[in-house]
PDB file of C-alpha atoms in Angstrom:
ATOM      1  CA  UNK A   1     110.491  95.144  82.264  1.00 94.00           C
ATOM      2  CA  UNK A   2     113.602  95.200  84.099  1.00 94.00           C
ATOM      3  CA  UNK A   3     115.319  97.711  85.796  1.00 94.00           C
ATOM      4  CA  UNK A   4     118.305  97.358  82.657  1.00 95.00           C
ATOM      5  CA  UNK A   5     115.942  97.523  80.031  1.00 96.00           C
ATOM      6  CA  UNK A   6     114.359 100.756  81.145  1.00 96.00           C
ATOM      7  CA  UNK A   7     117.587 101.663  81.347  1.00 96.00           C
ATOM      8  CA  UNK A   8     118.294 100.745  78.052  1.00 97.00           C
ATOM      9  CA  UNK A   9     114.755 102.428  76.323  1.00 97.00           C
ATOM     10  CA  UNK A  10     114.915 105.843  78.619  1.00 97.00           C
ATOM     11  CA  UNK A  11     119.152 105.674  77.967  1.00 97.00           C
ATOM     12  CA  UNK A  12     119.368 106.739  82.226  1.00 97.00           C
ATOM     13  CA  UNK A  13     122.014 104.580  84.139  1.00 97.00           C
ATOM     14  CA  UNK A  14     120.144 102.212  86.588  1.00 97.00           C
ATOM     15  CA  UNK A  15     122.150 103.898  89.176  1.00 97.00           C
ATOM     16  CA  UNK A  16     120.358 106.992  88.566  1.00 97.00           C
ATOM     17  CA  UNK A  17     117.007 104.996  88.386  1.00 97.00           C
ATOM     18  CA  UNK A  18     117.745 103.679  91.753  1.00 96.00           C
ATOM     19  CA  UNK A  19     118.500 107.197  92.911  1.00 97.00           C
ATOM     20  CA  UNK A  20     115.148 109.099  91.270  1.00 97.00           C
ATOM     21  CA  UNK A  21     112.925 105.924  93.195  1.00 96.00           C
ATOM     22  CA  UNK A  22     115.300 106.546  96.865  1.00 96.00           C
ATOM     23  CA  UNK A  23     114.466 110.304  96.686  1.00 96.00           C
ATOM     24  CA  UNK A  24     110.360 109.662  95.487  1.00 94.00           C
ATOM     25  CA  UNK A  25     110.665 110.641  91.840  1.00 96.00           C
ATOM     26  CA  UNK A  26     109.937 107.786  90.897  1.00 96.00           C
ATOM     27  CA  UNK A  27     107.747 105.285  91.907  1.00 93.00           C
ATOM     28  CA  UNK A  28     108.969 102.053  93.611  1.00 92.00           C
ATOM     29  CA  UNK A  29     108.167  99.395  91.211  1.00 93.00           C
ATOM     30  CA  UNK A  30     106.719  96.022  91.994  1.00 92.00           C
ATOM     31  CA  UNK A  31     108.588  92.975  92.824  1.00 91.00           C
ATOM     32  CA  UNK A  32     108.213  89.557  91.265  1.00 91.00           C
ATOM     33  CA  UNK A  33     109.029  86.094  92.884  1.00 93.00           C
ATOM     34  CA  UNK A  34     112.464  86.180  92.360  1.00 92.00           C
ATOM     35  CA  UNK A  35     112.508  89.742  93.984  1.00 90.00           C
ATOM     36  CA  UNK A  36     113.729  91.392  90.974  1.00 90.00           C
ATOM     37  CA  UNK A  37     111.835  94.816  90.510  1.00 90.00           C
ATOM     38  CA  UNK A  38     109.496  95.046  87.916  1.00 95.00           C
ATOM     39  CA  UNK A  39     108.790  98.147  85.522  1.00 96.00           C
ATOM     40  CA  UNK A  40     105.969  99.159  83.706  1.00 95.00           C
ATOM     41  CA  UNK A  41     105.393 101.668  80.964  1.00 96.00           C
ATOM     42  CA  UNK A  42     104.104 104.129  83.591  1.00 95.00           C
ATOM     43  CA  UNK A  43     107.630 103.692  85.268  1.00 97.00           C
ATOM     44  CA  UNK A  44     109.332 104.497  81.457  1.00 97.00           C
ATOM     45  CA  UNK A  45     107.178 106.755  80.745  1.00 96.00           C
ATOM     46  CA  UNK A  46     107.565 109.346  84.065  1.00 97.00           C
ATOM     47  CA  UNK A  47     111.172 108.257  83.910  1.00 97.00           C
ATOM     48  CA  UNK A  48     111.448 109.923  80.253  1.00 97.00           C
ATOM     49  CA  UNK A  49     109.850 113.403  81.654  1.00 97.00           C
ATOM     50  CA  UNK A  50     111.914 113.502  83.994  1.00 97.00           C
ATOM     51  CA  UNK A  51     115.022 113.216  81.879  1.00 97.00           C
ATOM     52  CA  UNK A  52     113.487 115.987  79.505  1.00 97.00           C
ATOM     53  CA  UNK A  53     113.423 118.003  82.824  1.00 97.00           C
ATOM     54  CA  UNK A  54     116.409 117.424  83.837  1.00 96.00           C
ATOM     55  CA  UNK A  55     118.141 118.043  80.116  1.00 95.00           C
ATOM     56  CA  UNK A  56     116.214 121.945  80.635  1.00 95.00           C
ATOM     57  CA  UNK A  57     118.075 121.961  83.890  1.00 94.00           C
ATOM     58  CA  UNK A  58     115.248 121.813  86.187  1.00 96.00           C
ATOM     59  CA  UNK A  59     115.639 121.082  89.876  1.00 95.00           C
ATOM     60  CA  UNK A  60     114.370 117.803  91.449  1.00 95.00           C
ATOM     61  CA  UNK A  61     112.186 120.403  93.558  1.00 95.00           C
ATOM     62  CA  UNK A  62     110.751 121.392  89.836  1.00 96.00           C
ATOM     63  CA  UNK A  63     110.185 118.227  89.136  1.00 97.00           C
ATOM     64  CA  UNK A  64     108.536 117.167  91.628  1.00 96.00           C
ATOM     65  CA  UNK A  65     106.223 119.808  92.206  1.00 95.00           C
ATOM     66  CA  UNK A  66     105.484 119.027  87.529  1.00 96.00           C
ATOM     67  CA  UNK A  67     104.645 115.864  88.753  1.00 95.00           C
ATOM     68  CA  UNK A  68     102.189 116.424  91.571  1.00 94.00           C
ATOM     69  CA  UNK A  69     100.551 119.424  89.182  1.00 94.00           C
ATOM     70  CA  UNK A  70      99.898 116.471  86.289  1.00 93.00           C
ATOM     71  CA  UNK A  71      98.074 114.648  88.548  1.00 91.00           C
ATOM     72  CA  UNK A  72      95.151 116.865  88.583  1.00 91.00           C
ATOM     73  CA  UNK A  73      95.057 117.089  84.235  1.00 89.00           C
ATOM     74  CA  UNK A  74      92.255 119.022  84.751  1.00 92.00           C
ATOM     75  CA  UNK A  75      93.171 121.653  86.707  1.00 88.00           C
ATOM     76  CA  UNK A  76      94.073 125.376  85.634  1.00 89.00           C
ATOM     77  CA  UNK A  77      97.508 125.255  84.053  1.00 93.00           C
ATOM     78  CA  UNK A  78      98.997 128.789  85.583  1.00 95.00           C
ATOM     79  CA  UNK A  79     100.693 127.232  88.270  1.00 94.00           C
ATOM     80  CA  UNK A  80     102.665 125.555  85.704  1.00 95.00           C
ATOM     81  CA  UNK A  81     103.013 128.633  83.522  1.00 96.00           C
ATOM     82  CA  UNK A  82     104.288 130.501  86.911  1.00 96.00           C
ATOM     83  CA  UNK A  83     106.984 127.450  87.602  1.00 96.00           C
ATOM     84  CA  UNK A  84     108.525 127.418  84.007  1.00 96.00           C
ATOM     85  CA  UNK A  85     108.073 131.394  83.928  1.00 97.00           C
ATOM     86  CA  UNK A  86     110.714 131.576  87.342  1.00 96.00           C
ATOM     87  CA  UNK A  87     112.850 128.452  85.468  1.00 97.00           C
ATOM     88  CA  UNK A  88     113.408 130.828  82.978  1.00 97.00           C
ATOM     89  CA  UNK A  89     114.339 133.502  85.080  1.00 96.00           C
ATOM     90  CA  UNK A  90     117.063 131.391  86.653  1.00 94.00           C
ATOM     91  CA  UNK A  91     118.499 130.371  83.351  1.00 95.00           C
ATOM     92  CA  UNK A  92     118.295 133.936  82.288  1.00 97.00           C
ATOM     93  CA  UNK A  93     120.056 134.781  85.770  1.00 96.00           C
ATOM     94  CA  UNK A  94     122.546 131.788  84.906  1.00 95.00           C
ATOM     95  CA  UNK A  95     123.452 133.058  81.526  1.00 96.00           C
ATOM     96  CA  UNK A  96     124.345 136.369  82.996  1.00 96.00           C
ATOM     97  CA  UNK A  97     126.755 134.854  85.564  1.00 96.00           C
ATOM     98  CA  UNK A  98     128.116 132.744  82.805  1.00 95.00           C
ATOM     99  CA  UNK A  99     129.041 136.057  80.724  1.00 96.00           C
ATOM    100  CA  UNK A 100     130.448 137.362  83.582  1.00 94.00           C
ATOM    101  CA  UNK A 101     132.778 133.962  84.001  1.00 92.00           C
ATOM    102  CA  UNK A 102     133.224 134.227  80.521  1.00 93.00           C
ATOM    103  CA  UNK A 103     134.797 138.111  81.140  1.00 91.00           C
ATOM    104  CA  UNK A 104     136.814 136.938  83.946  1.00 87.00           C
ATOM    105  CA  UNK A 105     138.403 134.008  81.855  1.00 87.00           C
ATOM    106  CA  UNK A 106     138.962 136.378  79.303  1.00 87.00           C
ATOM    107  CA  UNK A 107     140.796 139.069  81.672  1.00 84.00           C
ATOM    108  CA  UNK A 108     142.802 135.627  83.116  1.00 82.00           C
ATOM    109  CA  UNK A 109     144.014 134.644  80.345  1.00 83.00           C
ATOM    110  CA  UNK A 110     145.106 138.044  79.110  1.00 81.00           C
ATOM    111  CA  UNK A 111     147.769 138.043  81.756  1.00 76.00           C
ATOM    112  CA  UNK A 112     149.390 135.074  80.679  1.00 76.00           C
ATOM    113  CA  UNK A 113     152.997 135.925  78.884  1.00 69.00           C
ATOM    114  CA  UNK A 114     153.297 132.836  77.703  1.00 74.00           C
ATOM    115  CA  UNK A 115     156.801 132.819  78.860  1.00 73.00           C
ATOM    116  CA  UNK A 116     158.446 132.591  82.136  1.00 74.00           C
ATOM    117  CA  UNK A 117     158.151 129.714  85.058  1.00 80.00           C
ATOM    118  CA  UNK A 118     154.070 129.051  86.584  1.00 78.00           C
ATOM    119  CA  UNK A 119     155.379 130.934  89.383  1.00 76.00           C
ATOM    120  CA  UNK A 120     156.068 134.195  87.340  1.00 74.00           C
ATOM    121  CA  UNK A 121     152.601 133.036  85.597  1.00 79.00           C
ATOM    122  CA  UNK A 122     150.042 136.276  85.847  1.00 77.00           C
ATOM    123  CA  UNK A 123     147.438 133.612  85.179  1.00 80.00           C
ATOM    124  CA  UNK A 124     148.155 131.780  88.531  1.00 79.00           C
ATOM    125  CA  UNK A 125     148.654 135.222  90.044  1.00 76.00           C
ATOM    126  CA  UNK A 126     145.760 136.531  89.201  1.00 78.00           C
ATOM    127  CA  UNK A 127     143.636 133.669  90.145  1.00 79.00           C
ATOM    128  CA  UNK A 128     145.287 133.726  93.605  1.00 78.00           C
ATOM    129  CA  UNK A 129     144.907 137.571  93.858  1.00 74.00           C
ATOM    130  CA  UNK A 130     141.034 137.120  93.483  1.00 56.00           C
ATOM    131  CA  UNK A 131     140.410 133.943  95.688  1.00 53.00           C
ATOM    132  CA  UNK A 132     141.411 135.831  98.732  1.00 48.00           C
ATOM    133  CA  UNK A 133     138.648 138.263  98.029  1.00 48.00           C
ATOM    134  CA  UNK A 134     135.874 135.842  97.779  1.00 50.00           C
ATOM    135  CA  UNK A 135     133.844 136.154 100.789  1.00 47.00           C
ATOM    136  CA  UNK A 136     131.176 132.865 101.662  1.00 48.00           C
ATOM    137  CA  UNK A 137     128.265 135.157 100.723  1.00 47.00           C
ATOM    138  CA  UNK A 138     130.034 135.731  96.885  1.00 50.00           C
ATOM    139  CA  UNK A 139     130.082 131.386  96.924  1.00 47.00           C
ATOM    140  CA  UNK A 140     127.496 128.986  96.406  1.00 50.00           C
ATOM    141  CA  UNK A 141     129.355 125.708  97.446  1.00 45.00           C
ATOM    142  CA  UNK A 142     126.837 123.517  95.492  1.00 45.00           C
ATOM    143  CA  UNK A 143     127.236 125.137  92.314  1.00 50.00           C
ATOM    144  CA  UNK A 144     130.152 125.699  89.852  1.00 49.00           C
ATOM    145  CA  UNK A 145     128.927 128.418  88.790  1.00 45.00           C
ATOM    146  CA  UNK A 146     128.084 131.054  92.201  1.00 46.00           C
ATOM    147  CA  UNK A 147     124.468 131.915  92.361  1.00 45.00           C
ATOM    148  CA  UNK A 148     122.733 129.018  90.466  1.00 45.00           C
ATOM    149  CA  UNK A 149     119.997 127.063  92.083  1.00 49.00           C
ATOM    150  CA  UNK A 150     119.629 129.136  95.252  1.00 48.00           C
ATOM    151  CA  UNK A 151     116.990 128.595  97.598  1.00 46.00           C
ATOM    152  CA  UNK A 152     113.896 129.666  96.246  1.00 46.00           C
ATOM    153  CA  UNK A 153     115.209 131.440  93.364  1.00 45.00           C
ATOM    154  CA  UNK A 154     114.185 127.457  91.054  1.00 42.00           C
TER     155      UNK A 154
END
């Protein structure tokens, strides 16, 4: 197969096909004569686990470390247990943050008048109000959503 109909089967933008074999997700397929790259269902198939990962929010770091676990089927299957058990913890983490964003929103938007100029807004001054008491540590400037994904917390 070509790189567009995996693509097209595993419904993942060749772009991000090119990007999971540049970062060693996936595995560099073959070449033929004409140089184009050529998939196999191994390729398709690793490709789809990945997108179920990746649709339950896992990290490429969780991922990758699924991936080198199913290479040894036969091994004990706690480490695996222990990796989804601290996934969960994040999202459980996550969903806590989110109710707190959820709170703040609410608070927000309970200042609005609905009347008056943006400048007289409360919504504006409120938001303005609390960005000058963020501090870096309360930020996590890879995240839109502070605290997600931290280093070793996936």
């Amino acid at each position: 197969m070509k790189i567009g109909e995996v693509s097209g089967h595993a419904s993942v933008p060749v772009e991000t096909i090119r990007y999971y074999e540049k970062i060693g997700l996936l595995l560099k397929p073959d070449r033929d004569a004409s140089d184009y790259r050529v998939y196999g269902n191994a390729h398709l198939n690793r490709l789809l686990f990945i997108k179920r990962c990746r649709n339950l929010d896992m990290t490429q770091d969780e991922i990758r470390e699924l991936i080198r676990l199913s290479e040894n089927p036969e091994a004990d299957c706690h480490e695996v247990d222990a990796l989804l058990a601290r996934h969960l913890i994040h999202v459980r983490d996550r969903l806590s943050e989110l109710a707190n964003l959820e709170t703040a929103l609410q608070q927000l938007q309970q200042a609005c008048s609905k009347t008056g100029t943006v400048e007289q807004c409360g919504i504006m001054g409120g938001l303005s109000s609390e960005l000058g008491g963020l501090s870096d540590k309360d930020t996590d400037q890879r995240n839109h959503v502070p605290g997600t994904h931290k280093p070793g917390s996936h």
